[in-house]
Every structure is written in C-alpha cells, then in structure tokens.
Amino acid sequence: MPDSTFFIKTFGCQMNIRDSEIMAQKLSENGYIETSVLNDAELIIINTCSVRGKAEQKVFSMLGSLRKQKLTNPALKICVAGCVAQQEGQKIIDRMGHVDLVIGTQHIYKLPELLAQLSTGRTAINLSDTYEIPQYIPKIQGSQTTDFEPLEPARPFQFSRFVTIMQGCNNFCTYCVVPYTRGREVSRNAEDIVQEVDILVQSGVKEITLLGQNVNSYGSTNTVANGSLPYSFARLLRDVSRVEGLKRLRFTTSHPKDISDELIDCFSTIPNLCPQIHLPVQSGSDRILKRMNRKYSIASYLEKIDRLQSARPGIAITTDMIIGFPGETNRDFQDTMDLLERVRYHGSFSFKYSDRPGTAAASYAEKLSETEKGRRLQIFQNRQDQISLERNREYIGQTLSVLVETNMDGRLMGRSATNHIVHAAGVTGTIQPGAFVDAEIFHAGQHSLLGRLSE
Ligand code: SAH
Ligand code: SF4
Ligand code: F3S
C-alpha cells in the first residue's frame, strides 16, 4: 500500500537496529513514509527481541495494547519481525488475531512483497522458517557476491555507524536463543565490508563499529558469502582500518575463546582502532562456565585481559554477566565477585538468568529463585557501580579526544575513544556534530565524564 505511513518499534540489540534500518529503507524505496508517531501509522512493525523473558514480555504487552487500535482502525496493518517472530512464528498469529504479518529474521528483504500480498486481501501471513544460510547479507553496488541492493549511505548527522560483518552464531551457549533465532554463522565478503565502510566514510562518517554476535570468529567457519576462506578477523580489521578518512574503528561483540594473538596485536599496531573492548565473560566460575558451554577458563580469560592491557595500556574493558545461572552456588557467585575485583571492568551489563525456550539450560535442574537471583544481581551491580565511578575518576586531569554528537544551548555531548560519554558546558555553537574536540576532564560520574574544551 504505497503512500501509507509506517512506524517501527525496535527492541533488542544492534542486529535489530540494523534490521529496522534495512526494513525502513526497503519500505521507503517502495513509497511508504516513515512516521515517528505510532498513532499516525497505517503500518506498525514491532522488531522484537527474545534474549530474556522480560524482553519477550514487553513485546506481547505492546502487541496487546495494539488490539484496541486495530479495532478502531481495521485498515491498520500490524507486523511482528525479529527474534520473537523467528522463534514463535505461526503461534503469534494464533494467539494474537490482530497481527497481520510475522516475518522472521531471515526474510526482512521480502517485507514490501509480503505487504503487497496483504493489501490484496490475503489473511495473516507467517514467514519465519529458518534457513541454514541467512539470505539477506547486504550487497554493495558493483560487487558480484550476493543479490541484494546497497544500503543507503549515512543520513545527515550520523557520524558513527554500525557495519554488519556476519550473521548468526554457532556457539550454542546453553542459556542463549540467538543461534536459534539468527541461524548459523555466516561471514560477509570482506571486499563488500571494506567498500561499505569506504562509502560511509566518504559520506562523512567518522567512526565505524564492526558488528556481529561473535566477530572474532569472522571468516573461520562459513562461506564469506562467496569470498575466500579462511580470512581472519584481525586481517579484516587491518583492511578496514586503512580506509582513508576513517578516524575510529571499533567492534562488538567478542567471544573470549576466539581472541587470537593476531587480534591482540592489532591493538598495538592499528592506530585508529579504539582503546576499548566489550568482552562478555558471563560468570567468574569455571564450573558455571562449563555448564554454560563457554569453552574457556577464568585463567585463560585473565591471561587475555592482561595481554590486551599490555598491547594497549589504558584500554577500557566492559563485559556482560549472567547472575544466578542454574546451579550457581554462593561459592560460584563469590568467584564472579572476585573476577569483578580482579578486572575492575569500566562497565558491565548484568542480567538475572532467564529460561529461554529450546535452550539446553532451560531443562537444567537447580534453578535459583527470582528473589535469590535478584539479591545477587543487586550485590553485583552495586559493586560495579562503585568500580565504574572509580574507573571514571582515573580520567580526571586527562585530555580526551571527543567525537561530538550534539551541541545545543552551549551543552556539548560526545564520546571518547574509550567510548565514555563526555559532556562539556559553555561551548560555542560553532562546533558541529561530527567534529573532534579535546576535553580536559575535571569531574567524573558513574555514567559520564565532564570536561572543559581545550583551546
Ligand atoms: N553474542 C554476544 C551476546 C548475545 S546476547 C556474546 O556472546 O557475548 C547479550 C547478552 O545477553 C549475553 O552476553 C548475556 O549476558 C545475556 N543473555 C543471553 N541469554 C540470556 C539468558 N537466557 N538469561 C540472561 N541473560 C542472557
Ligand atoms: Fe549467544 Fe553465546 Fe552466541 Fe553470544 S556466543 S550469541 S551468548 S550463543
Ligand atoms: Fe535480542 Fe535477537 Fe539481538 S534475541 S539480543 S534481538 S539477536
């Protein structure tokens, strides 16, 4: 139904944010118009996440609230995309009669086509069967590797962009749905990636974050979408870092087991690779790591941390932590707290363990109560908050280069190379987003730094 307005609500990780961008682009190309007001939309897309029970509940409560809207406006089309769509498929339509379309993670490129079918009066459509190889690896114009069209260059005022380098995951951590909702790991052609980065940088982007569920295993296990194998992640980093004009390069997410010597080396040899790494550890207990199928020990993890810190002194390290995995004893939890003291993460995302359908851990015995998980999570988060503050105070007196994101009413906000949010007040309006400024840090909070701009 071209000329209709659409609204996309995105839950979950960068993968979904990227997929929402792709859906928005596909719809715009087909004459749809994006609106930021839900009530104005004739098509509502909910791009869903199922990584934890809470994320999934949010989706169903939003869908529930749309039921009324559909009653008052029967022409409204409601589409469920993303990981819950992939996981639940037809069940969503069976449970929620007002949903018109369920589209799995592997099929988003078919969105306009499916909407066209709906507009001819077809009843609810479910397209969410899993393919072994994701079919929607974006293609760059001129490349012969896949059938897909180029993504649009950066919109104005976007100076930092994510570039997908791989899809899916082969790791099957016992708590995680991602291998089921995103399928097997497949890496994108290296030339396409470099070309996309080049296009983005030429259009004004300063900072690129290479994106995948497990970027370190890039090029190791599956087709590089018709490119050559093996092709290491370190090699890709070197290739991308050489794109002329690229000021900052980052990547996320890394699996500790796949951090190679070659990759650690990149932190000493690639100047525009930012001094920052997100390295999810999930638990400080070897026993729990084994039950999680993480394939590394705390000793080997710490050894890698030490080497990363020697390769790039001052590197900011962040992590993810699951608290209250089935069978986690007080001793195991203490091991997690000890690890926190040892590494002193700059920040972390920590979550109560949550059962996910179809995962191995869902059937494990020795589940902890919600209360006990909550109690431990609070202890962990309180200590992490203190450490984040102490870590942030280490920057006081230092001058950091800041990539400006906003500058309004004399208040500037941007990010340092270590990925800290930096604020500065009393700034002139001539500094534009996308500029680099030097800020001398004079105050540190838990979540951000305050600086004075140097002349
Ligand atoms: N691919 C990334 C992260 C994927 S999901 C990685 O391997 O690091 C993001 C985070 O959600 C995970 O790191 C984990 O900490 C958390 N998570 C995943 N499944 C979970 C579950 N069942 N319960 C609680 N947290 C979970
Ligand atoms: Fe999930 Fe583990 Fe894959 Fe990360 S590495 S996406 S936690 S299975
Ligand atoms: Fe969620 Fe799917 Fe991402 S489950 S975290 S949106 S890969």
XYZ file of C-alpha atoms and ligand atoms in Angstrom:
496
model
C 0.000 0.000 0.000
C 2.396 2.744 -1.140
C 1.829 6.241 0.287
C 0.995 4.672 3.651
C 2.796 5.729 6.756
C 4.779 3.256 8.831
C 6.153 3.212 12.359
C 8.866 0.827 13.568
C 9.424 -0.007 17.225
C 12.769 -1.714 17.785
C 13.639 -3.887 20.770
C 16.911 -5.719 21.366
C 20.433 -5.442 20.088
C 22.304 -3.703 17.279
C 21.331 -6.544 14.929
C 17.717 -5.489 15.281
C 18.555 -1.800 14.992
C 20.332 -2.587 11.731
C 17.444 -4.753 10.527
C 14.999 -1.944 11.316
C 17.117 0.409 9.211
C 17.006 -2.090 6.364
C 13.221 -2.510 6.646
C 12.742 1.267 6.756
C 14.884 1.641 3.667
C 13.033 -1.108 1.791
C 9.682 0.478 2.658
C 10.815 3.980 1.672
C 12.008 2.659 -1.675
C 8.520 1.274 -2.161
C 6.776 4.565 -1.497
C 5.999 4.197 2.208
C 6.596 7.154 4.507
C 8.112 6.794 7.978
C 6.416 8.458 10.942
C 7.692 8.779 14.484
C 4.134 8.908 15.866
C 2.628 5.481 16.457
C -0.958 6.714 16.292
C -0.405 8.205 12.819
C 0.829 4.966 11.312
C -1.115 2.761 8.924
C 1.542 0.065 9.290
C 3.167 -0.765 12.633
C 6.224 -3.003 12.720
C 7.461 -4.372 16.010
C 11.024 -5.618 15.702
C 11.309 -7.992 18.622
C 13.965 -9.446 20.919
C 13.714 -12.731 22.797
C 17.061 -12.871 24.560
C 15.482 -12.804 28.016
C 11.950 -13.488 29.246
C 11.436 -9.818 30.100
C 12.264 -8.697 26.563
C 9.671 -11.068 25.183
C 7.020 -9.966 27.696
C 7.485 -6.359 26.564
C 6.681 -7.406 23.012
C 3.498 -9.207 23.965
C 2.308 -6.356 26.149
C 2.856 -3.885 23.315
C 1.016 -6.203 20.935
C -1.824 -6.495 23.446
C -2.201 -2.737 23.601
C -2.430 -2.534 19.798
C -5.516 -4.734 19.792
C -7.755 -1.752 20.607
C -6.140 0.402 17.971
C -6.835 -2.236 15.356
C -10.490 -2.397 16.433
C -10.951 1.335 15.885
C -8.958 1.242 12.625
C -9.379 -2.116 10.861
C -7.189 -0.915 7.944
C -4.176 -0.791 10.265
C -1.578 -3.459 9.467
C 0.461 -4.952 12.313
C 3.699 -6.753 11.589
C 5.909 -8.670 14.029
C 9.562 -9.017 12.984
C 12.797 -10.007 14.734
C 13.759 -12.801 17.090
C 10.373 -13.470 18.718
C 8.886 -13.691 15.209
C 11.572 -16.192 14.231
C 11.076 -18.181 17.418
C 7.281 -18.243 17.691
C 6.194 -17.978 14.027
C 2.594 -19.027 13.443
C 1.928 -19.182 17.195
C 1.889 -15.370 17.277
C -0.911 -15.224 14.704
C -2.820 -17.981 16.508
C -2.563 -16.146 19.813
C -2.992 -12.608 18.503
C -5.719 -12.405 15.881
C -4.958 -8.757 15.120
C -1.430 -9.492 13.827
C -1.286 -9.405 10.013
C 2.285 -10.451 9.329
C 5.007 -12.405 11.125
C 8.352 -12.061 9.386
C 11.419 -13.976 10.598
C 14.913 -12.537 10.858
C 15.997 -14.164 7.607
C 13.268 -12.648 5.458
C 13.164 -8.925 6.092
C 14.067 -8.122 2.500
C 10.724 -9.597 1.437
C 8.751 -7.115 3.547
C 7.330 -4.941 0.702
C 6.360 -8.032 -1.275
C 4.530 -9.560 1.696
C 2.738 -6.284 2.416
C 1.609 -6.158 -1.197
C 0.110 -9.633 -0.754
C -1.719 -8.463 2.359
C -3.156 -5.468 0.534
C -4.784 -7.827 -1.948
C -6.877 -9.116 0.912
C -4.787 -12.124 1.949
C -5.221 -13.031 5.565
C -2.378 -13.157 8.080
C 0.966 -14.331 6.707
C 3.718 -16.108 8.607
C 7.169 -16.296 7.020
C 9.619 -17.432 9.633
C 11.125 -20.770 8.646
C 14.829 -20.841 9.386
C 17.326 -21.092 6.584
C 20.764 -22.520 7.219
C 22.458 -19.581 5.497
C 20.908 -16.173 6.079
C 19.658 -14.795 2.809
C 19.957 -11.126 3.478
C 23.594 -10.231 3.684
C 23.649 -6.729 2.265
C 25.338 -6.280 -1.037
C 27.360 -3.305 -2.113
C 26.735 -1.894 -5.545
C 29.067 -3.316 -8.163
C 30.006 -6.414 -6.189
C 29.048 -9.765 -7.698
C 28.688 -11.654 -4.474
C 25.046 -11.586 -3.442
C 21.751 -10.486 -4.878
C 20.950 -7.679 -2.548
C 20.918 -3.991 -3.099
C 23.216 -1.455 -1.489
C 22.293 0.145 1.774
C 21.804 3.852 1.671
C 24.745 5.987 2.772
C 24.659 7.714 6.142
C 21.862 10.132 6.817
C 22.982 13.648 7.672
C 24.313 13.987 11.235
C 25.230 10.331 11.541
C 28.925 10.244 12.188
C 29.073 6.887 13.843
C 27.731 3.802 12.107
C 27.492 0.049 12.574
C 28.516 -2.230 9.730
C 27.383 -5.849 9.865
C 30.196 -8.277 9.119
C 28.467 -11.528 9.975
C 25.128 -13.057 10.850
C 24.127 -15.826 13.199
C 26.061 -17.754 15.803
C 27.475 -21.284 16.126
C 28.368 -21.231 19.782
C 25.262 -22.589 21.445
C 25.940 -21.194 24.886
C 23.444 -23.249 26.858
C 21.354 -20.242 28.008
C 21.089 -18.453 24.652
C 18.379 -18.286 21.968
C 20.441 -16.406 19.394
C 21.703 -19.491 17.478
C 18.045 -20.482 17.076
C 16.660 -17.066 16.160
C 19.533 -15.962 13.923
C 20.658 -19.261 12.427
C 24.184 -20.467 11.670
C 27.151 -18.181 11.472
C 27.953 -16.740 8.077
C 30.514 -14.083 7.328
C 30.082 -11.377 4.783
C 32.518 -10.848 1.931
C 35.479 -8.776 3.126
C 35.598 -6.645 -0.021
C 31.944 -5.708 0.437
C 32.607 -4.701 4.025
C 35.584 -2.514 3.114
C 33.582 -0.985 0.286
C 30.622 -0.203 2.532
C 32.946 1.407 5.074
C 34.564 3.413 2.299
C 31.178 4.687 1.083
C 30.141 5.612 4.604
C 33.415 7.422 5.356
C 33.232 9.332 2.087
C 29.753 10.476 3.065
C 31.047 11.893 6.347
C 31.076 9.014 8.841
C 33.997 9.227 11.281
C 33.524 6.139 13.392
C 32.684 2.574 12.364
C 31.737 -0.324 14.629
C 32.006 -3.757 13.024
C 29.066 -5.803 14.175
C 28.325 -9.492 14.749
C 27.340 -11.860 17.562
C 30.865 -13.216 17.663
C 33.087 -11.055 15.461
C 36.341 -12.807 16.394
C 35.352 -15.924 14.518
C 34.784 -13.888 11.338
C 35.805 -15.827 8.254
C 36.547 -19.067 10.053
C 33.527 -21.304 9.794
C 31.260 -20.489 6.898
C 31.230 -19.038 3.444
C 32.441 -15.472 3.326
C 29.429 -15.039 1.023
C 31.455 -16.332 -1.946
C 34.698 -14.783 -0.752
C 37.815 -16.692 0.167
C 38.390 -18.631 3.382
C 39.983 -18.546 5.859
C 40.062 -14.820 6.407
C 40.852 -13.769 9.935
C 39.052 -11.052 11.837
C 42.425 -9.392 12.508
C 43.032 -9.206 8.769
C 39.610 -7.653 8.260
C 40.371 -5.087 10.968
C 43.621 -4.149 9.241
C 41.847 -3.847 5.870
C 39.043 -1.702 7.251
C 41.395 0.467 9.321
C 43.187 1.524 6.136
C 40.070 3.111 4.629
C 41.128 6.686 4.058
C 39.500 9.174 6.398
C 38.305 6.600 8.949
C 39.087 8.127 12.315
C 37.788 5.489 14.708
C 37.240 1.767 14.433
C 35.506 -0.457 16.999
C 33.928 -3.912 17.006
C 31.351 -5.819 19.002
C 30.746 -8.492 20.308
C 33.774 -10.619 21.062
C 33.851 -14.138 22.443
C 36.816 -14.645 24.787
C 37.619 -18.076 23.361
C 38.287 -16.559 19.932
C 40.556 -13.680 20.963
C 43.691 -14.547 18.986
C 47.280 -13.307 19.351
C 46.882 -11.703 15.955
C 43.858 -9.756 17.215
C 45.590 -8.653 20.432
C 48.430 -7.435 18.233
C 46.004 -5.181 16.334
C 45.609 -3.086 19.491
C 49.282 -2.150 19.355
C 49.608 -1.803 15.593
C 46.382 -0.153 14.357
C 46.303 3.485 15.470
C 42.639 4.159 14.653
C 41.431 1.026 16.479
C 39.875 2.479 19.636
C 41.264 1.528 23.072
C 38.076 -0.275 24.080
C 36.759 -3.840 24.061
C 33.474 -5.408 25.150
C 34.425 -8.916 26.251
C 31.478 -10.746 27.818
C 32.620 -13.251 30.413
C 29.151 -14.271 31.782
C 30.475 -15.815 35.035
C 33.588 -15.851 37.197
C 33.270 -19.560 37.999
C 34.928 -22.241 35.858
C 32.271 -24.716 36.905
C 29.462 -22.441 35.674
C 31.347 -21.518 32.502
C 31.486 -25.211 31.671
C 27.750 -25.589 32.236
C 27.249 -22.542 30.001
C 29.379 -24.172 27.249
C 31.589 -21.100 27.056
C 34.791 -23.059 26.244
C 37.293 -21.001 28.259
C 38.545 -20.910 31.822
C 38.893 -17.850 34.021
C 42.694 -18.332 33.987
C 42.816 -18.167 30.164
C 40.374 -15.225 30.134
C 42.515 -13.273 32.599
C 45.624 -14.031 30.615
C 43.959 -12.486 27.543
C 42.860 -9.454 29.544
C 46.458 -8.941 30.725
C 47.764 -9.163 27.188
C 45.146 -6.744 25.873
C 46.134 -4.298 28.608
C 49.821 -4.599 27.674
C 49.078 -4.251 23.960
C 47.114 -1.030 24.578
C 47.684 0.500 28.016
C 44.513 2.219 29.221
C 42.174 0.020 27.159
C 38.630 0.220 28.589
C 37.152 -3.230 29.176
C 33.454 -3.914 29.603
C 31.548 -7.167 29.997
C 28.214 -8.986 30.217
C 27.412 -11.084 33.274
C 24.622 -13.590 33.906
C 23.745 -13.871 37.582
C 22.002 -16.931 39.027
C 22.608 -19.460 36.258
C 21.082 -22.855 37.240
C 23.281 -24.476 39.876
C 25.162 -21.246 40.754
C 26.238 -21.692 44.387
C 27.292 -18.966 46.781
C 30.872 -20.007 46.039
C 30.332 -19.612 42.274
C 28.788 -16.196 42.834
C 31.745 -15.232 45.016
C 34.029 -16.231 42.115
C 32.094 -13.769 39.932
C 32.570 -11.034 42.542
C 36.292 -11.894 42.762
C 36.608 -11.594 38.995
C 34.963 -8.176 39.139
C 37.566 -7.067 41.720
C 40.391 -8.511 39.640
C 39.464 -6.948 36.283
C 37.689 -3.848 37.587
C 35.553 -3.508 34.459
C 34.885 0.019 33.256
C 31.270 -1.045 32.982
C 29.091 -4.107 32.595
C 25.664 -5.266 31.566
C 24.401 -7.786 34.083
C 21.228 -9.840 33.950
C 19.330 -12.341 36.042
C 19.448 -15.710 34.317
C 16.221 -16.285 32.386
C 14.961 -19.586 30.912
C 14.632 -19.442 27.137
C 12.572 -21.888 25.096
C 14.551 -24.580 23.334
C 17.867 -23.890 25.083
C 19.774 -26.578 26.984
C 19.882 -24.645 30.251
C 16.084 -24.357 30.345
C 15.993 -28.048 31.234
C 18.789 -27.866 33.841
C 17.937 -28.640 37.451
C 18.848 -26.462 40.447
C 17.080 -23.293 39.296
C 17.507 -20.356 41.643
C 14.528 -18.395 42.933
C 13.809 -14.960 41.450
C 14.470 -13.482 44.890
C 17.911 -15.045 45.199
C 18.868 -14.061 41.642
C 17.677 -10.535 42.395
C 19.644 -10.393 45.637
C 22.880 -11.460 43.935
C 22.315 -9.146 40.973
C 21.922 -6.200 43.330
C 25.207 -7.026 45.091
C 26.990 -7.315 41.747
C 25.522 -4.111 40.333
C 26.217 -2.063 43.463
C 29.875 -3.044 43.382
C 30.118 -2.496 39.623
C 28.649 0.998 40.053
C 31.341 1.863 42.601
C 34.075 0.482 40.367
C 32.728 2.341 37.297
C 32.879 5.562 39.296
C 36.424 4.842 40.488
C 37.477 3.952 36.946
C 35.896 7.134 35.584
C 37.744 9.226 38.181
C 41.023 7.952 36.722
C 40.325 10.223 33.735
C 40.265 13.404 35.827
C 43.091 15.642 34.646
C 43.439 13.806 31.320
C 42.619 15.386 27.974
C 40.423 13.168 25.821
C 39.563 13.495 22.175
C 35.781 13.635 21.838
C 33.678 12.969 18.743
C 30.816 15.459 19.102
C 27.291 14.016 18.848
C 25.221 17.009 19.928
C 25.855 20.671 20.724
C 22.759 22.505 21.888
C 22.316 25.591 24.077
C 26.019 25.614 24.900
C 25.982 21.997 26.105
C 28.040 19.527 24.178
C 27.903 15.740 24.298
C 30.133 13.207 22.613
C 32.217 10.094 23.116
C 35.851 9.487 23.877
C 37.904 6.829 22.079
C 37.380 4.635 25.150
C 33.621 5.001 24.472
C 32.897 7.146 27.539
C 30.184 9.761 27.278
C 31.718 13.192 27.749
C 29.775 16.404 28.462
C 31.065 19.947 28.270
C 29.216 23.158 29.150
C 29.665 26.765 27.999
C 30.523 25.709 24.471
C 30.026 27.908 21.413
C 27.505 26.879 18.817
C 30.108 26.835 16.057
C 31.221 23.315 16.982
C 29.205 20.970 14.825
C 28.260 17.336 15.422
C 30.901 15.163 13.770
C 33.770 17.395 14.890
C 36.566 16.206 17.166
C 37.352 18.349 20.198
C 39.807 17.924 23.062
C 38.262 17.963 26.532
C 40.148 18.151 29.798
C 38.208 16.028 32.271
C 37.533 17.663 35.631
C 34.638 15.630 37.002
C 33.512 12.007 36.760
C 30.088 10.498 37.384
C 29.112 6.854 37.206
C 27.960 7.020 33.617
C 29.718 10.035 32.134
C 32.618 12.456 32.331
C 32.570 16.236 32.469
C 35.236 18.198 30.644
C 36.429 21.647 29.624
C 37.281 22.169 25.996
C 40.924 22.953 25.332
C 41.719 25.871 23.023
N 26.794 -12.590 21.243
C 27.025 -11.872 22.395
C 25.822 -11.523 23.243
C 24.496 -12.016 22.913
S 23.143 -11.729 23.957
C 28.008 -12.641 23.212
O 28.209 -13.802 23.020
O 28.584 -12.052 24.074
C 23.609 -10.417 25.036
C 23.753 -10.837 26.456
O 22.518 -11.260 26.986
C 24.688 -12.000 26.695
O 26.031 -11.640 26.699
C 24.228 -12.498 28.045
O 24.911 -11.869 29.086
C 22.757 -12.105 28.089
N 21.895 -13.290 27.972
C 21.745 -14.099 26.913
N 20.867 -15.089 27.191
C 20.455 -14.895 28.477
C 19.560 -15.593 29.346
N 18.930 -16.686 28.957
N 19.387 -15.092 30.579
C 20.021 -13.973 30.995
N 20.879 -13.292 30.211
C 21.106 -13.754 28.969
Fe 24.500 -16.427 22.396
Fe 26.805 -17.490 23.061
Fe 26.290 -16.975 20.511
Fe 26.709 -14.977 22.197
S 28.195 -16.541 21.614
S 25.088 -15.128 20.693
S 25.826 -15.733 24.078
S 25.252 -18.472 21.785
Fe 17.618 -9.997 21.030
Fe 17.740 -11.245 18.755
Fe 19.511 -9.411 19.336
S 17.256 -12.149 20.683
S 19.681 -9.558 21.532
S 17.377 -9.071 19.055
S 19.863 -11.268 18.185
